[in-house]
Amino acid sequence: MIDVLVVDDDFRVAEINAKYVGKVPGFRVAARAHSAAQALAAVQRGTIDLVLLDHYLPDGTGLDLVHRMREQGHGTDVIMITAAGDVSTVQTAMRLGALHYLVKPFTFAALRTRLDSYAALRRTVDRVGGRGIAGQEQVDRIFGALRTTPAPSSPGLPTGHSEPTTDLICAVLHRADHPLSAHEVAAETGLSRSTAQRYLRHLEQAGRLRLSLKYGDTGRPEHRYAWVTP
């Protein structure tokens, strides 16, 4: 099993990412961290194979953390998972040895593609490593193991929708003991009301939520959504 450290300052996003990792055969979540200090402590314990690393952390950046890891001699592999899409951050991540760079929001399929290629890399290195010296063919095989093809968008989601956001909204509705409005879902998730409304409308049309109307003093009904138990 490949032991993974999931690092994200948002507890809910870390939980979603951890759930994704748990779906991929051969991988397990060994720890979660919500700051650079927590992440470094987990790496220092020596049980982590791979770090899924956010860039924006409350006590520094993900790249600063990778730099400290390398200074301390930790060769733990890193895949960046972050909303930081500027070229300078991507270049720095490459120079520090990040194996992949996944920009938020992303789908489970996109993450699985990266994890599968990482597992293939480890298998290839293990096979080649037993020979002691790698020729050009073996070197090409090692580098080729990291190549990925773009993951297709989830067929069940419209353009502009992401699986993590969908999962987040579903989790809120699933644990609610009464129907919620778009305003209440937005407050629970930290999303804007318009974004929450867009996702709620799609989930209702897909049959995963039940829509009801609540009439108030203004005469305009409030749309409220409840989880539909399969």
Tab-separated table of C-alpha atoms in Angstrom:
chain	number	residue	atom	x	y	z
A	1	MET	CA	0.000	0.000	0.000
A	2	ILE	CA	1.112	3.547	-0.767
A	3	ASP	CA	0.677	5.762	2.307
A	4	VAL	CA	-0.622	9.236	1.470
A	5	LEU	CA	-0.592	12.469	3.459
A	6	VAL	CA	-3.447	14.800	2.447
A	7	VAL	CA	-2.630	18.464	3.125
A	8	ASP	CA	-5.261	21.198	2.788
A	9	ASP	CA	-6.143	24.081	5.094
A	10	ASP	CA	-9.852	23.512	4.418
A	11	PHE	CA	-11.021	20.590	6.555
A	12	ARG	CA	-13.885	19.801	4.186
A	13	VAL	CA	-11.689	19.761	1.089
A	14	ALA	CA	-9.141	17.566	2.884
A	15	GLU	CA	-11.932	15.130	3.722
A	16	ILE	CA	-13.119	15.015	0.112
A	17	ASN	CA	-9.586	14.495	-1.196
A	18	ALA	CA	-9.002	11.760	1.375
A	19	LYS	CA	-12.194	10.056	0.259
A	20	TYR	CA	-10.998	10.170	-3.342
A	21	VAL	CA	-7.652	8.612	-2.380
A	22	GLY	CA	-9.453	5.827	-0.546
A	23	LYS	CA	-11.257	4.895	-3.775
A	24	VAL	CA	-8.016	4.158	-5.650
A	25	PRO	CA	-6.701	0.602	-5.200
A	26	GLY	CA	-3.238	0.445	-3.674
A	27	PHE	CA	-3.501	3.793	-1.866
A	28	ARG	CA	-4.520	4.638	1.684
A	29	VAL	CA	-4.652	7.875	3.652
A	30	ALA	CA	-2.076	7.657	6.444
A	31	ALA	CA	-2.686	11.176	7.789
A	32	ARG	CA	-4.303	14.544	7.147
A	33	ALA	CA	-2.733	17.927	7.837
A	34	HIS	CA	-4.155	21.433	7.702
A	35	SER	CA	-0.960	23.460	8.072
A	36	ALA	CA	2.651	23.295	6.944
A	37	ALA	CA	3.807	22.508	10.491
A	38	GLN	CA	1.419	19.550	10.785
A	39	ALA	CA	2.469	18.278	7.375
A	40	LEU	CA	6.190	18.523	8.136
A	41	ALA	CA	5.693	16.662	11.418
A	42	ALA	CA	3.890	13.869	9.574
A	43	VAL	CA	6.692	13.595	7.006
A	44	GLN	CA	9.323	13.581	9.747
A	45	ARG	CA	7.704	10.504	11.273
A	46	GLY	CA	8.893	8.665	8.187
A	47	THR	CA	5.732	6.756	7.247
A	48	ILE	CA	4.560	8.849	4.269
A	49	ASP	CA	5.194	7.822	0.648
A	50	LEU	CA	3.274	10.580	-1.121
A	51	VAL	CA	2.045	14.054	-0.149
A	52	LEU	CA	-1.005	15.572	-1.843
A	53	LEU	CA	-0.160	19.185	-1.137
A	54	ASP	CA	-2.151	22.399	-1.234
A	55	HIS	CA	-0.139	25.558	-1.876
A	56	TYR	CA	-2.050	28.055	0.283
A	57	LEU	CA	-1.578	27.122	3.940
A	58	PRO	CA	-2.128	29.268	7.046
A	59	ASP	CA	1.537	29.168	8.135
A	60	GLY	CA	3.309	29.282	4.783
A	61	THR	CA	3.069	27.935	1.265
A	62	GLY	CA	3.180	24.390	0.024
A	63	LEU	CA	6.322	25.148	-1.959
A	64	ASP	CA	8.048	26.491	1.164
A	65	LEU	CA	7.149	23.209	2.837
A	66	VAL	CA	8.643	21.166	-0.007
A	67	HIS	CA	11.811	23.265	0.193
A	68	ARG	CA	12.112	22.545	3.947
A	69	MET	CA	11.496	18.856	3.342
A	70	ARG	CA	14.329	18.717	0.819
A	71	GLU	CA	16.657	20.701	3.091
A	72	GLN	CA	16.042	18.145	5.837
A	73	GLY	CA	16.746	15.274	3.479
A	74	HIS	CA	13.173	14.028	3.040
A	75	GLY	CA	12.700	12.660	-0.461
A	76	THR	CA	8.975	12.084	0.023
A	77	ASP	CA	7.136	12.372	-3.291
A	78	VAL	CA	4.779	15.315	-3.827
A	79	ILE	CA	1.763	15.967	-6.021
A	80	MET	CA	0.525	19.547	-5.848
A	81	ILE	CA	-3.264	19.980	-5.614
A	82	THR	CA	-4.030	23.680	-5.506
A	83	ALA	CA	-5.942	26.600	-6.961
A	84	ALA	CA	-2.614	28.356	-7.675
A	85	GLY	CA	-2.366	28.302	-11.440
A	86	ASP	CA	0.263	30.979	-12.098
A	87	VAL	CA	3.197	29.873	-14.193
A	88	SER	CA	5.864	30.877	-11.644
A	89	THR	CA	4.331	28.625	-8.981
A	90	VAL	CA	4.093	25.740	-11.438
A	91	GLN	CA	7.729	26.212	-12.488
A	92	THR	CA	8.929	26.337	-8.880
A	93	ALA	CA	6.983	23.177	-8.100
A	94	MET	CA	8.715	21.421	-10.994
A	95	ARG	CA	12.146	22.589	-9.848
A	96	LEU	CA	11.473	21.296	-6.341
A	97	GLY	CA	10.565	17.891	-7.726
A	98	ALA	CA	6.752	17.807	-7.664
A	99	LEU	CA	5.689	14.845	-9.786
A	100	HIS	CA	2.307	16.246	-10.828
A	101	TYR	CA	0.386	19.498	-10.508
A	102	LEU	CA	-3.396	19.315	-10.349
A	103	VAL	CA	-5.343	22.592	-10.472
A	104	LYS	CA	-8.559	22.949	-8.451
A	105	PRO	CA	-11.342	22.283	-9.101
A	106	PHE	CA	-10.709	18.806	-10.445
A	107	THR	CA	-12.594	15.540	-10.844
A	108	PHE	CA	-11.977	12.201	-9.191
A	109	ALA	CA	-10.979	10.851	-12.610
A	110	ALA	CA	-8.254	13.490	-12.912
A	111	LEU	CA	-6.806	12.637	-9.495
A	112	ARG	CA	-7.008	8.920	-10.142
A	113	THR	CA	-5.076	9.345	-13.400
A	114	ARG	CA	-2.229	11.011	-11.473
A	115	LEU	CA	-2.265	8.417	-8.707
A	116	ASP	CA	-2.271	5.559	-11.194
A	117	SER	CA	0.710	7.043	-13.025
A	118	TYR	CA	2.513	7.480	-9.708
A	119	ALA	CA	1.893	3.834	-8.838
A	120	ALA	CA	3.200	2.863	-12.287
A	121	LEU	CA	6.319	4.955	-11.642
A	122	ARG	CA	7.011	3.135	-8.363
A	123	ARG	CA	6.579	-0.263	-10.027
A	124	THR	CA	8.896	0.718	-12.865
A	125	VAL	CA	11.565	2.050	-10.500
A	126	ASP	CA	11.359	-1.145	-8.443
A	127	ARG	CA	11.871	-3.302	-11.537
A	128	VAL	CA	14.718	-1.216	-12.933
A	129	GLY	CA	16.292	-0.636	-9.534
A	130	GLY	CA	17.019	-4.323	-9.112
A	131	ARG	CA	19.541	-4.133	-11.967
A	132	GLY	CA	21.671	-1.492	-10.276
A	133	ILE	CA	22.390	0.473	-13.463
A	134	ALA	CA	19.717	1.816	-15.815
A	135	GLY	CA	20.327	2.134	-19.528
A	136	GLN	CA	18.591	4.632	-21.756
A	137	GLU	CA	15.669	2.281	-22.355
A	138	GLN	CA	15.089	1.882	-18.624
A	139	VAL	CA	15.458	5.627	-18.036
A	140	ASP	CA	12.881	6.333	-20.746
A	141	ARG	CA	10.551	3.816	-19.123
A	142	ILE	CA	10.859	5.560	-15.745
A	143	PHE	CA	10.119	8.999	-17.185
A	144	GLY	CA	7.342	7.602	-19.370
A	145	ALA	CA	5.542	6.176	-16.357
A	146	LEU	CA	4.656	9.706	-15.250
A	147	ARG	CA	2.962	10.688	-18.482
A	148	THR	CA	-0.784	11.106	-18.224
A	149	THR	CA	-3.566	11.796	-20.665
A	150	PRO	CA	-6.100	14.473	-19.748
A	151	ALA	CA	-8.944	12.987	-17.736
A	152	PRO	CA	-12.353	13.516	-19.310
A	153	SER	CA	-14.949	15.550	-17.478
A	154	SER	CA	-17.313	13.542	-15.359
A	155	PRO	CA	-20.164	12.514	-17.697
A	156	GLY	CA	-22.764	13.278	-15.050
A	157	LEU	CA	-21.726	16.884	-14.495
A	158	PRO	CA	-22.416	19.904	-16.701
A	159	THR	CA	-19.570	22.088	-17.893
A	160	GLY	CA	-18.295	24.276	-15.072
A	161	HIS	CA	-19.309	21.857	-12.305
A	162	SER	CA	-16.742	19.990	-10.214
A	163	GLU	CA	-17.019	16.712	-8.328
A	164	PRO	CA	-15.549	18.095	-5.049
A	165	THR	CA	-18.136	20.890	-4.946
A	166	THR	CA	-20.909	18.454	-5.808
A	167	ASP	CA	-19.750	16.073	-3.073
A	168	LEU	CA	-19.575	18.942	-0.585
A	169	ILE	CA	-23.156	20.026	-1.280
A	170	CYS	CA	-24.397	16.429	-1.196
A	171	ALA	CA	-22.750	15.906	2.192
A	172	VAL	CA	-24.502	18.978	3.613
A	173	LEU	CA	-27.914	17.845	2.337
A	174	HIS	CA	-27.337	14.240	3.389
A	175	ARG	CA	-26.761	15.116	7.042
A	176	ALA	CA	-29.478	17.774	7.245
A	177	ASP	CA	-32.614	16.761	9.151
A	178	HIS	CA	-34.841	19.146	7.163
A	179	PRO	CA	-34.947	20.696	3.667
A	180	LEU	CA	-32.469	23.512	3.082
A	181	SER	CA	-32.608	26.618	0.919
A	182	ALA	CA	-29.819	27.713	-1.414
A	183	HIS	CA	-28.955	30.442	1.102
A	184	GLU	CA	-28.562	27.873	3.894
A	185	VAL	CA	-26.473	25.541	1.713
A	186	ALA	CA	-24.247	28.458	0.737
A	187	ALA	CA	-23.724	29.336	4.405
A	188	GLU	CA	-22.853	25.729	5.277
A	189	THR	CA	-20.398	25.233	2.399
A	190	GLY	CA	-18.858	28.692	2.037
A	191	LEU	CA	-20.021	28.905	-1.581
A	192	SER	CA	-21.854	31.850	-3.082
A	193	ARG	CA	-25.647	31.606	-3.166
A	194	SER	CA	-25.681	31.614	-6.976
A	195	THR	CA	-23.167	28.752	-7.124
A	196	ALA	CA	-25.109	26.749	-4.541
A	197	GLN	CA	-28.328	27.368	-6.481
A	198	ARG	CA	-26.737	26.195	-9.730
A	199	TYR	CA	-25.538	22.925	-8.190
A	200	LEU	CA	-28.805	22.360	-6.325
A	201	ARG	CA	-30.790	22.797	-9.525
A	202	HIS	CA	-28.626	20.234	-11.326
A	203	LEU	CA	-28.850	17.724	-8.459
A	204	GLU	CA	-32.627	18.148	-8.318
A	205	GLN	CA	-32.936	17.587	-12.068
A	206	ALA	CA	-30.730	14.496	-11.740
A	207	GLY	CA	-33.136	13.075	-9.157
A	208	ARG	CA	-30.708	13.235	-6.222
A	209	LEU	CA	-32.594	15.999	-4.403
A	210	ARG	CA	-36.292	16.660	-3.824
A	211	LEU	CA	-37.574	20.197	-4.340
A	212	SER	CA	-40.283	21.693	-2.161
A	213	LEU	CA	-41.694	25.213	-1.933
A	214	LYS	CA	-42.077	27.231	1.251
A	215	TYR	CA	-44.377	30.246	1.037
A	216	GLY	CA	-43.679	33.291	3.193
A	217	ASP	CA	-45.155	36.729	3.714
A	218	THR	CA	-43.783	38.097	0.443
A	219	GLY	CA	-45.793	35.685	-1.647
A	220	ARG	CA	-42.690	34.426	-3.450
A	221	PRO	CA	-42.006	30.777	-2.594
A	222	GLU	CA	-38.600	29.766	-1.295
A	223	HIS	CA	-37.086	26.729	-2.972
A	224	ARG	CA	-35.938	24.137	-0.441
A	225	TYR	CA	-34.042	20.951	-1.159
A	226	ALA	CA	-33.885	17.613	0.639
A	227	TRP	CA	-31.716	14.543	0.075
A	228	VAL	CA	-33.443	11.673	-1.745
A	229	THR	CA	-32.549	8.362	-0.119
A	230	PRO	CA	-31.796	5.762	-2.841
